[in-house]
PDB file of N, CA, C and O in Angstrom:
ATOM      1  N   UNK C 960      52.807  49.624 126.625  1.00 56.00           N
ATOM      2  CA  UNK C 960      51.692  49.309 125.753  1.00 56.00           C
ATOM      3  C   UNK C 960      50.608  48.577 126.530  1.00 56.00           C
ATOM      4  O   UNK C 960      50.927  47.705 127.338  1.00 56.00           O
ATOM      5  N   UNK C 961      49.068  48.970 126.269  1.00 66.00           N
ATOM      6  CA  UNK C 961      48.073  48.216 126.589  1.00 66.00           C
ATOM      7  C   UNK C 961      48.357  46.263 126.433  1.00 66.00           C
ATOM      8  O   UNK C 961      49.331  45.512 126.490  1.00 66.00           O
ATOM      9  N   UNK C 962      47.540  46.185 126.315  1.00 75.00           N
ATOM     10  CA  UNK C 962      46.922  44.580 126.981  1.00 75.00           C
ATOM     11  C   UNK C 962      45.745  44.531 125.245  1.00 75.00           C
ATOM     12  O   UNK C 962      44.674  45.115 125.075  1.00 75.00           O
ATOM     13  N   UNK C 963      46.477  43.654 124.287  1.00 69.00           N
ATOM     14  CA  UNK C 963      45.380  43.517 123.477  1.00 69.00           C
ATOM     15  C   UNK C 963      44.341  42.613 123.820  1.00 69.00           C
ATOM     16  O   UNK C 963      44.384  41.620 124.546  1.00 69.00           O
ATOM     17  N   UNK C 964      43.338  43.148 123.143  1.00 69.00           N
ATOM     18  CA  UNK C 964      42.033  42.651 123.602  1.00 69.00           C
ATOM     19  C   UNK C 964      41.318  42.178 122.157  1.00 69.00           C
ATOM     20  O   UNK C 964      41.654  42.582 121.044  1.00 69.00           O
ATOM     21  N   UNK C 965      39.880  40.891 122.557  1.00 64.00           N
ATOM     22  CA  UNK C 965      39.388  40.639 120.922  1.00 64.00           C
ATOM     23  C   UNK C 965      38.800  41.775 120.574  1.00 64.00           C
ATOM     24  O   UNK C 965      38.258  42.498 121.409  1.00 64.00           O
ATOM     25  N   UNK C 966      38.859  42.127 118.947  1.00 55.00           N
ATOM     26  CA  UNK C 966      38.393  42.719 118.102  1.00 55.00           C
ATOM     27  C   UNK C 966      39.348  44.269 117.509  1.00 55.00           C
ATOM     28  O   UNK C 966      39.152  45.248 116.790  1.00 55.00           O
ATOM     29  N   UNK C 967      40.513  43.632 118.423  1.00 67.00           N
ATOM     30  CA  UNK C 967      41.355  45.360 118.447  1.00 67.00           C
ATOM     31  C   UNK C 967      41.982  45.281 116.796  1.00 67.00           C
ATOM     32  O   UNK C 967      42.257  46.086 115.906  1.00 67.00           O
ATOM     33  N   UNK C 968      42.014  43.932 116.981  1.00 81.00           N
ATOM     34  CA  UNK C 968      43.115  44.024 115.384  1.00 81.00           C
ATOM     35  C   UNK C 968      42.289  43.718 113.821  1.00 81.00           C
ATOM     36  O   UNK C 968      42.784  43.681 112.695  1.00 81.00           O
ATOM     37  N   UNK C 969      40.981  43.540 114.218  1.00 89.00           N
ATOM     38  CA  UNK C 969      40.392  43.500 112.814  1.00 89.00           C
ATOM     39  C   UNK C 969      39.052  44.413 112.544  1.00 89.00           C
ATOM     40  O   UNK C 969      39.007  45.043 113.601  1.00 89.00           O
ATOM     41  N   UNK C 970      37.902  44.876 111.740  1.00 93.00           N
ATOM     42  CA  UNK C 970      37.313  45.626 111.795  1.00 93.00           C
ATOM     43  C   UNK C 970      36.025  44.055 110.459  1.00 93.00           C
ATOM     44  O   UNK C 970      36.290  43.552 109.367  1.00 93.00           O
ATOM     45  N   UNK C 971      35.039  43.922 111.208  1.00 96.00           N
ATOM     46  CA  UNK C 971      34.281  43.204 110.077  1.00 96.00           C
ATOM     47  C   UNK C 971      33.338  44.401 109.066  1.00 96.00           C
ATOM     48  O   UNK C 971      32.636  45.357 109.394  1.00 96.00           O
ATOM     49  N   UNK C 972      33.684  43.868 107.829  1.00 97.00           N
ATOM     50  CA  UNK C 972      32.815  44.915 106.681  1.00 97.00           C
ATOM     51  C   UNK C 972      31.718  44.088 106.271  1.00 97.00           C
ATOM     52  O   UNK C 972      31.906  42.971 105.789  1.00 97.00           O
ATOM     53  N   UNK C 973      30.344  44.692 106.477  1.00 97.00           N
ATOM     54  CA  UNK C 973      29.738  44.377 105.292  1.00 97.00           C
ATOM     55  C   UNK C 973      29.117  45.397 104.312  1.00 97.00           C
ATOM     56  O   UNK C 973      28.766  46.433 104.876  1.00 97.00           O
ATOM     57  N   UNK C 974      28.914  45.358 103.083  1.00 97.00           N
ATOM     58  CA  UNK C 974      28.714  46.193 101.903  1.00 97.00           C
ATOM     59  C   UNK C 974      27.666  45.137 101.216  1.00 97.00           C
ATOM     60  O   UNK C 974      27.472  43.924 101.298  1.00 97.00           O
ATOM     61  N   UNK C 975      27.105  46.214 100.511  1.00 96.00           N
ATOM     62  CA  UNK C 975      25.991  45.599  99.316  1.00 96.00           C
ATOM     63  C   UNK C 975      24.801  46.272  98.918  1.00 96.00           C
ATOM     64  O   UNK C 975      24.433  47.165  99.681  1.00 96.00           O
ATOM     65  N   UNK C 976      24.271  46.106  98.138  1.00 95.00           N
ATOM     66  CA  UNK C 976      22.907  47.149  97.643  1.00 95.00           C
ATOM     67  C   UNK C 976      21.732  46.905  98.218  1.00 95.00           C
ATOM     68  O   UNK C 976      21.183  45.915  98.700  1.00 95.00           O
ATOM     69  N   UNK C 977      21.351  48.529  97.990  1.00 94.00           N
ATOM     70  CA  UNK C 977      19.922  48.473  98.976  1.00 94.00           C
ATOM     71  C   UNK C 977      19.000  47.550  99.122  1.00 94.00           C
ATOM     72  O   UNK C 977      18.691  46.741  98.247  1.00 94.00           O
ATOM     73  N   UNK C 978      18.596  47.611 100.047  1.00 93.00           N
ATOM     74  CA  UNK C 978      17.415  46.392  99.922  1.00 93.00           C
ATOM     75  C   UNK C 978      17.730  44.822 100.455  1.00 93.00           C
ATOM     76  O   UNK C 978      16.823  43.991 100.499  1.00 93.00           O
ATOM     77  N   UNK C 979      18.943  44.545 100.807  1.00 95.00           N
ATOM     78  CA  UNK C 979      19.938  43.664 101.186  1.00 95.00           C
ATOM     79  C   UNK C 979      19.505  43.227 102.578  1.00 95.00           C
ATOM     80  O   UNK C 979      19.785  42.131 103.062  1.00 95.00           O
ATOM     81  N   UNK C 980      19.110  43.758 102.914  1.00 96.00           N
ATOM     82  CA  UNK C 980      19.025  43.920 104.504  1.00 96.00           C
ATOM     83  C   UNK C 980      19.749  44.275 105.401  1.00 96.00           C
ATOM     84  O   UNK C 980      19.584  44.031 106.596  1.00 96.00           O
ATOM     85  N   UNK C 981      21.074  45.204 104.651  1.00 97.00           N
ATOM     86  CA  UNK C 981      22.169  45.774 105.490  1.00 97.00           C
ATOM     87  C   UNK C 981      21.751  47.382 106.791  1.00 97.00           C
ATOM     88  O   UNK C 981      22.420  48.114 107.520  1.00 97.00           O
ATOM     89  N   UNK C 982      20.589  47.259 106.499  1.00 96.00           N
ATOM     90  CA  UNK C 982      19.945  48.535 107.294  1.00 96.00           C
ATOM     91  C   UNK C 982      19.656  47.808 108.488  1.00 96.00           C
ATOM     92  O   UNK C 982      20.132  47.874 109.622  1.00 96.00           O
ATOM     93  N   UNK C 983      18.831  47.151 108.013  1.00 97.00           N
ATOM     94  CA  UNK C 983      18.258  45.964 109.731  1.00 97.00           C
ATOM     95  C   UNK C 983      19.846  45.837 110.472  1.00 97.00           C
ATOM     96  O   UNK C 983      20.394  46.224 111.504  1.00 97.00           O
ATOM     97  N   UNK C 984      20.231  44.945 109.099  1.00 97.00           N
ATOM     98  CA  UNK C 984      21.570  44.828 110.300  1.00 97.00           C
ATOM     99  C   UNK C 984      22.195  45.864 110.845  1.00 97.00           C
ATOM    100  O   UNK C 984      22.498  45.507 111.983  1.00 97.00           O
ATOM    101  N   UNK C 985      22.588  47.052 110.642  1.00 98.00           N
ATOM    102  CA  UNK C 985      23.043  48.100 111.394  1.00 98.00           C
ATOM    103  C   UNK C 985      22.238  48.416 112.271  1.00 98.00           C
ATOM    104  O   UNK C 985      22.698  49.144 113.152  1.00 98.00           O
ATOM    105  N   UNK C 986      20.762  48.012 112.382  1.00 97.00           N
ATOM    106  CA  UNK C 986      20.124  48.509 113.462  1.00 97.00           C
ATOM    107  C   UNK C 986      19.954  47.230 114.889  1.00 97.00           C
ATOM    108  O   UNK C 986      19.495  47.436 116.012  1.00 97.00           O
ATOM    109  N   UNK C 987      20.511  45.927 114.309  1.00 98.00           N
ATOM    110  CA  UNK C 987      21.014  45.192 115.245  1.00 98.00           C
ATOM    111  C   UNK C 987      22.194  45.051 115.933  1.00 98.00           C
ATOM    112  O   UNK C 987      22.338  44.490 117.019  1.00 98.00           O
ATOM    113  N   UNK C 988      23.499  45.875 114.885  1.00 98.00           N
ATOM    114  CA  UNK C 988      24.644  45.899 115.602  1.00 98.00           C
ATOM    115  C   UNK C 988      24.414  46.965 116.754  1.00 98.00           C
ATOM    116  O   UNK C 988      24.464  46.893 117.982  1.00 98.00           O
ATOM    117  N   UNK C 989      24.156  47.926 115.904  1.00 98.00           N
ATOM    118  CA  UNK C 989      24.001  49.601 117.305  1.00 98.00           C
ATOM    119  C   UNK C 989      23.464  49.015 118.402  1.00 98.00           C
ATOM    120  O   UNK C 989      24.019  49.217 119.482  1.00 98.00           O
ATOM    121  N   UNK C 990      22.409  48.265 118.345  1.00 98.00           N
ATOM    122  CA  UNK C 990      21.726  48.218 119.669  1.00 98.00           C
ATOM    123  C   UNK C 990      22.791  47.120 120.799  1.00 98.00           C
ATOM    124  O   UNK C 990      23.385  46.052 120.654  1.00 98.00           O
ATOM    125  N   UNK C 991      22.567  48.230 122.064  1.00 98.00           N
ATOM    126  CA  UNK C 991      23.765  47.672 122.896  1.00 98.00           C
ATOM    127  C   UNK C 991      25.386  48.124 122.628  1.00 98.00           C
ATOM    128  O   UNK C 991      26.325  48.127 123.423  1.00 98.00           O
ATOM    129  N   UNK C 992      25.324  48.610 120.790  1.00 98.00           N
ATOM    130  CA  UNK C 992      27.250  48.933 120.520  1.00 98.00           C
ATOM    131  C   UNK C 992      27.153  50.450 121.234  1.00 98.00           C
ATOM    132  O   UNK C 992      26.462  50.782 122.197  1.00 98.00           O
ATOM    133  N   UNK C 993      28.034  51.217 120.473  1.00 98.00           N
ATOM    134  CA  UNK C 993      28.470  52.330 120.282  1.00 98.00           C
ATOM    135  C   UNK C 993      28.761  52.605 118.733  1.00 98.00           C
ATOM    136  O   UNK C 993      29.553  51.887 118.123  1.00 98.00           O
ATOM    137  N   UNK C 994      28.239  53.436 118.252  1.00 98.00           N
ATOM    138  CA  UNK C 994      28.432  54.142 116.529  1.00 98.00           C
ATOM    139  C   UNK C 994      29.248  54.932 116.971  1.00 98.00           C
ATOM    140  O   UNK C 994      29.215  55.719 117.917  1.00 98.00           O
ATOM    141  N   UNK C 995      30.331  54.565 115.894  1.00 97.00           N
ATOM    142  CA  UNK C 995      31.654  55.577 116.366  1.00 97.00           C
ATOM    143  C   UNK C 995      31.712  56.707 114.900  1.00 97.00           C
ATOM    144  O   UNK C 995      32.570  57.584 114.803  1.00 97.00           O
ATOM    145  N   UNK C 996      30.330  56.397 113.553  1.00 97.00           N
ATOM    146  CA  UNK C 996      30.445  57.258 112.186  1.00 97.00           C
ATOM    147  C   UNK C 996      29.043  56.726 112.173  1.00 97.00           C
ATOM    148  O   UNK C 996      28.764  55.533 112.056  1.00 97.00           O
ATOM    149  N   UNK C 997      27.962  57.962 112.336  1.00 97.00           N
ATOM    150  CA  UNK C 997      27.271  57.364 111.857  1.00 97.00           C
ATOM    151  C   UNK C 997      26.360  57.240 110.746  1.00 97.00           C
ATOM    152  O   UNK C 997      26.313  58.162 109.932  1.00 97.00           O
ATOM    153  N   UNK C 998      25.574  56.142 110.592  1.00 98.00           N
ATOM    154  CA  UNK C 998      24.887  55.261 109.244  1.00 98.00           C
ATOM    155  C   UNK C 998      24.015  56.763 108.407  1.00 98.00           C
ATOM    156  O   UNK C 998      22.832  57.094 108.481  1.00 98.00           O
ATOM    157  N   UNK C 999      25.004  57.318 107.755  1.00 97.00           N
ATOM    158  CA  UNK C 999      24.113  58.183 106.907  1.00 97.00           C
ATOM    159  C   UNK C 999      24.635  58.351 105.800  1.00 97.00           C
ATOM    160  O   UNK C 999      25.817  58.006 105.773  1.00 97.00           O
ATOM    161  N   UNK C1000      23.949  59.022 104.214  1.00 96.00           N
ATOM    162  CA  UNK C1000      24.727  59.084 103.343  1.00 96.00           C
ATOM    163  C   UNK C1000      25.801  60.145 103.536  1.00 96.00           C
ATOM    164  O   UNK C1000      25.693  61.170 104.209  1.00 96.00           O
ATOM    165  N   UNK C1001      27.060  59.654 102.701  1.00 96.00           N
ATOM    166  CA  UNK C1001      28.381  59.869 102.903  1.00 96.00           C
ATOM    167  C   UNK C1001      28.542  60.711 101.185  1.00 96.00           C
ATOM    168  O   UNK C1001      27.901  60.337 100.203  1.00 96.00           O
ATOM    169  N   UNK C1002      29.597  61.941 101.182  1.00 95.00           N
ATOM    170  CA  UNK C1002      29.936  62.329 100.292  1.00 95.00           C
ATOM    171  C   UNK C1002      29.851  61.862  98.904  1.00 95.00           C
ATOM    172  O   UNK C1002      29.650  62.531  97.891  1.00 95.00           O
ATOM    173  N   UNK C1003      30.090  60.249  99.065  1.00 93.00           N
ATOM    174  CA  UNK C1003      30.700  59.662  98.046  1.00 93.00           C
ATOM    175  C   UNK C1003      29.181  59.170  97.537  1.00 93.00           C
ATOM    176  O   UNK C1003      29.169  58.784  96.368  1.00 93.00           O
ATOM    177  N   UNK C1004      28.248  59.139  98.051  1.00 94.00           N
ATOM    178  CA  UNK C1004      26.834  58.575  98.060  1.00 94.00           C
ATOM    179  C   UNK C1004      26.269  57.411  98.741  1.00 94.00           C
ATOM    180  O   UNK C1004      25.056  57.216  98.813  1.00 94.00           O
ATOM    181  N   UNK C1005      27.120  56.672  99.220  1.00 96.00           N
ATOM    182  CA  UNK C1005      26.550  55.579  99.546  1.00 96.00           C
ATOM    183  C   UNK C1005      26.380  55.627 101.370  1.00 96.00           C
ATOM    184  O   UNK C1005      26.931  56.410 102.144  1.00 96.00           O
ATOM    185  N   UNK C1006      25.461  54.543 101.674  1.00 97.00           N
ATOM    186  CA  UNK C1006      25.382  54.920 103.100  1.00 97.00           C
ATOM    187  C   UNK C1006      26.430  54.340 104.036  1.00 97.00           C
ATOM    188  O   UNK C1006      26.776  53.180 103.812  1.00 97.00           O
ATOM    189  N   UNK C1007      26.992  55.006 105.075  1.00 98.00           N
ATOM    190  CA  UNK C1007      27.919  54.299 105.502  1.00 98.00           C
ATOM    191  C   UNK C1007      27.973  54.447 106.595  1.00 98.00           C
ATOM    192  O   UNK C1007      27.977  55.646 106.872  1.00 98.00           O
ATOM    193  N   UNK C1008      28.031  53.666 107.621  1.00 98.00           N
ATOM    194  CA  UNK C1008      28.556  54.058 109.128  1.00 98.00           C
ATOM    195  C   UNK C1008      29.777  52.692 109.842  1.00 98.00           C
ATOM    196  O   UNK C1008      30.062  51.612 109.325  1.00 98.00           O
ATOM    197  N   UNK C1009      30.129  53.111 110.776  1.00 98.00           N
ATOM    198  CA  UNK C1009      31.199  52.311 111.691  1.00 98.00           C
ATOM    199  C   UNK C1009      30.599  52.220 113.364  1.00 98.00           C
ATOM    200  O   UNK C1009      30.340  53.313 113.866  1.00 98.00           O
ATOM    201  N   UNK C1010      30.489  51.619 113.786  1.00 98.00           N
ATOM    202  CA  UNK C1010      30.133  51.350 115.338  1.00 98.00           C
ATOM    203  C   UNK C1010      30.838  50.082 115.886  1.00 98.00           C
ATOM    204  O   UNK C1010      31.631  49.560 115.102  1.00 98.00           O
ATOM    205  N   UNK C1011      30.697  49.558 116.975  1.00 96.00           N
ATOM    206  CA  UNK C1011      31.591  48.845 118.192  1.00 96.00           C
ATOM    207  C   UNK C1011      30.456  48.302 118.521  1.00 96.00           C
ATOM    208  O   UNK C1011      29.661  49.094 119.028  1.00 96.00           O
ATOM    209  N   UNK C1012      29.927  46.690 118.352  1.00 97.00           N
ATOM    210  CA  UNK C1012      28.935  46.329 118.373  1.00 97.00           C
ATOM    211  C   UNK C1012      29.059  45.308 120.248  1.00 97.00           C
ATOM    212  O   UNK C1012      30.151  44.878 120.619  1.00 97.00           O
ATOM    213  N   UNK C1013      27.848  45.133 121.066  1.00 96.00           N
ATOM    214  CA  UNK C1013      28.343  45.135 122.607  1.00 96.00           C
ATOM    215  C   UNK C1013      29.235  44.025 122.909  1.00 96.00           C
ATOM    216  O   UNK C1013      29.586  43.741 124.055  1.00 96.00           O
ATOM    217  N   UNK C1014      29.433  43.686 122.335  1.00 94.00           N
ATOM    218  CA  UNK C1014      30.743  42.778 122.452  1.00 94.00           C
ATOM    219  C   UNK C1014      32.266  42.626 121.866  1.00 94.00           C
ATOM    220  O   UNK C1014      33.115  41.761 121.650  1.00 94.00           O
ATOM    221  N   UNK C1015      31.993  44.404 121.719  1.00 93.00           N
ATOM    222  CA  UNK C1015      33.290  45.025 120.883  1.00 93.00           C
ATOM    223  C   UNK C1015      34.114  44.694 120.079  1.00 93.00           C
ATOM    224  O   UNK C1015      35.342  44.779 120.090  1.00 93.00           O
ATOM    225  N   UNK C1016      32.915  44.032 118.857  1.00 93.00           N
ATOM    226  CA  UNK C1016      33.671  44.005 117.473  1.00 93.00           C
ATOM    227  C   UNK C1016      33.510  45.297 116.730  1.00 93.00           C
ATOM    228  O   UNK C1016      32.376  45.685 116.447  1.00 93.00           O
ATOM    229  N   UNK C1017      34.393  45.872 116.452  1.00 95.00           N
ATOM    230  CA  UNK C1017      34.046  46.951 115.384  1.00 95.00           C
ATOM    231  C   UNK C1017      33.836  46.449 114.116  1.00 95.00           C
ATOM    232  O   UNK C1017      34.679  45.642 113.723  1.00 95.00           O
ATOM    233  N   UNK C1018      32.468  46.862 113.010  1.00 97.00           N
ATOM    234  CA  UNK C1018      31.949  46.995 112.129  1.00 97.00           C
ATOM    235  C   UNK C1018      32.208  48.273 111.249  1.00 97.00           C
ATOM    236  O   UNK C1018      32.372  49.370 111.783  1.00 97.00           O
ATOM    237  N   UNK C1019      32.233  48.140 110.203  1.00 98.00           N
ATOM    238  CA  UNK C1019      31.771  49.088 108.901  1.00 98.00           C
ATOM    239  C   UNK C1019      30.671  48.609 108.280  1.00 98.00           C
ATOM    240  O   UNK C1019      30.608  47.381 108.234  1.00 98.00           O
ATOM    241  N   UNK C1020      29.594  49.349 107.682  1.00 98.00           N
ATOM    242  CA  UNK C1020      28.658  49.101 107.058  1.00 98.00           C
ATOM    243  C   UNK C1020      28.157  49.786 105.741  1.00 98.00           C
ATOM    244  O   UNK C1020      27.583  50.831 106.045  1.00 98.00           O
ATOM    245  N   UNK C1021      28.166  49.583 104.436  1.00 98.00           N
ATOM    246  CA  UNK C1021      28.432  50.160 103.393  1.00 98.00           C
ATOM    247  C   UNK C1021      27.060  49.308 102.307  1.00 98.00           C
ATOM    248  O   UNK C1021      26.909  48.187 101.821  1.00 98.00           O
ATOM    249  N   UNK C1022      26.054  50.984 102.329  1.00 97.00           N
ATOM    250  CA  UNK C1022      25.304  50.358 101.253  1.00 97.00           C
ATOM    251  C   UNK C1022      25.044  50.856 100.233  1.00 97.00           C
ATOM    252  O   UNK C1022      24.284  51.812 100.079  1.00 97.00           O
ATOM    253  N   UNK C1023      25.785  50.135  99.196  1.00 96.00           N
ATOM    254  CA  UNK C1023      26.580  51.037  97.572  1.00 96.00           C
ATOM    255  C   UNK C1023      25.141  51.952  97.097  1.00 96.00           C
ATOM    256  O   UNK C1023      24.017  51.574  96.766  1.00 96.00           O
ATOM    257  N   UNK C1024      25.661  53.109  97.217  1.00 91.00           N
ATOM    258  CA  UNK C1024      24.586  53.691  96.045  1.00 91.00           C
ATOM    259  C   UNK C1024      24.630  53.749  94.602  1.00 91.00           C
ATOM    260  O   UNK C1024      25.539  54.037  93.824  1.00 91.00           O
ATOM    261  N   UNK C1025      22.891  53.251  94.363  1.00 85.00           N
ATOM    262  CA  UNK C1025      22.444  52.885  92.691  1.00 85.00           C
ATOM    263  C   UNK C1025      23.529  53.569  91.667  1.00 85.00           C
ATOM    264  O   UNK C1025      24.127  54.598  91.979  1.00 85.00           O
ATOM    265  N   UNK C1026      23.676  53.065  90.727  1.00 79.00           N
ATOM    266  CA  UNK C1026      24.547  53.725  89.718  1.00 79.00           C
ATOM    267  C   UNK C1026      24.234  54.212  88.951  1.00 79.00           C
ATOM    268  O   UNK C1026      25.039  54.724  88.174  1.00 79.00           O
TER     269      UNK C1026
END
């Protein structure tokens, strides 16, 4: 087995409705990460992406669509 490293064992979420400022923030994590799903609307409607931000925390980012 590898050598664990920080961020292997948890994933930080943030979620919330538009307008939140959860867009900015995805456009501050990407820069420098890697998007491993990216930030677009998703089947289910809402926007969603996952990336590895440069100091390799992995993120989810979830912004509920209107109801």
């Amino acid at each position: 087995m590898g050598t664990a490293k920080a961020g292997d064992a948890m994933t930080v979420s943030l979620s919330g409705d538009p307008g939140e400022g959860l867009e900015e923030a995805w456009e501050k994590l990407a820069d420098g990460g890697t998007v491993t799903m990216p930030f677009e609307k998703q089947m289910w409607g809402d926007l969603y992406g996952q990336l590895i931000d440069r100091f390799g925390i992995p993120w989810m980012v979830d912004v509920v669509a209107p109801q």
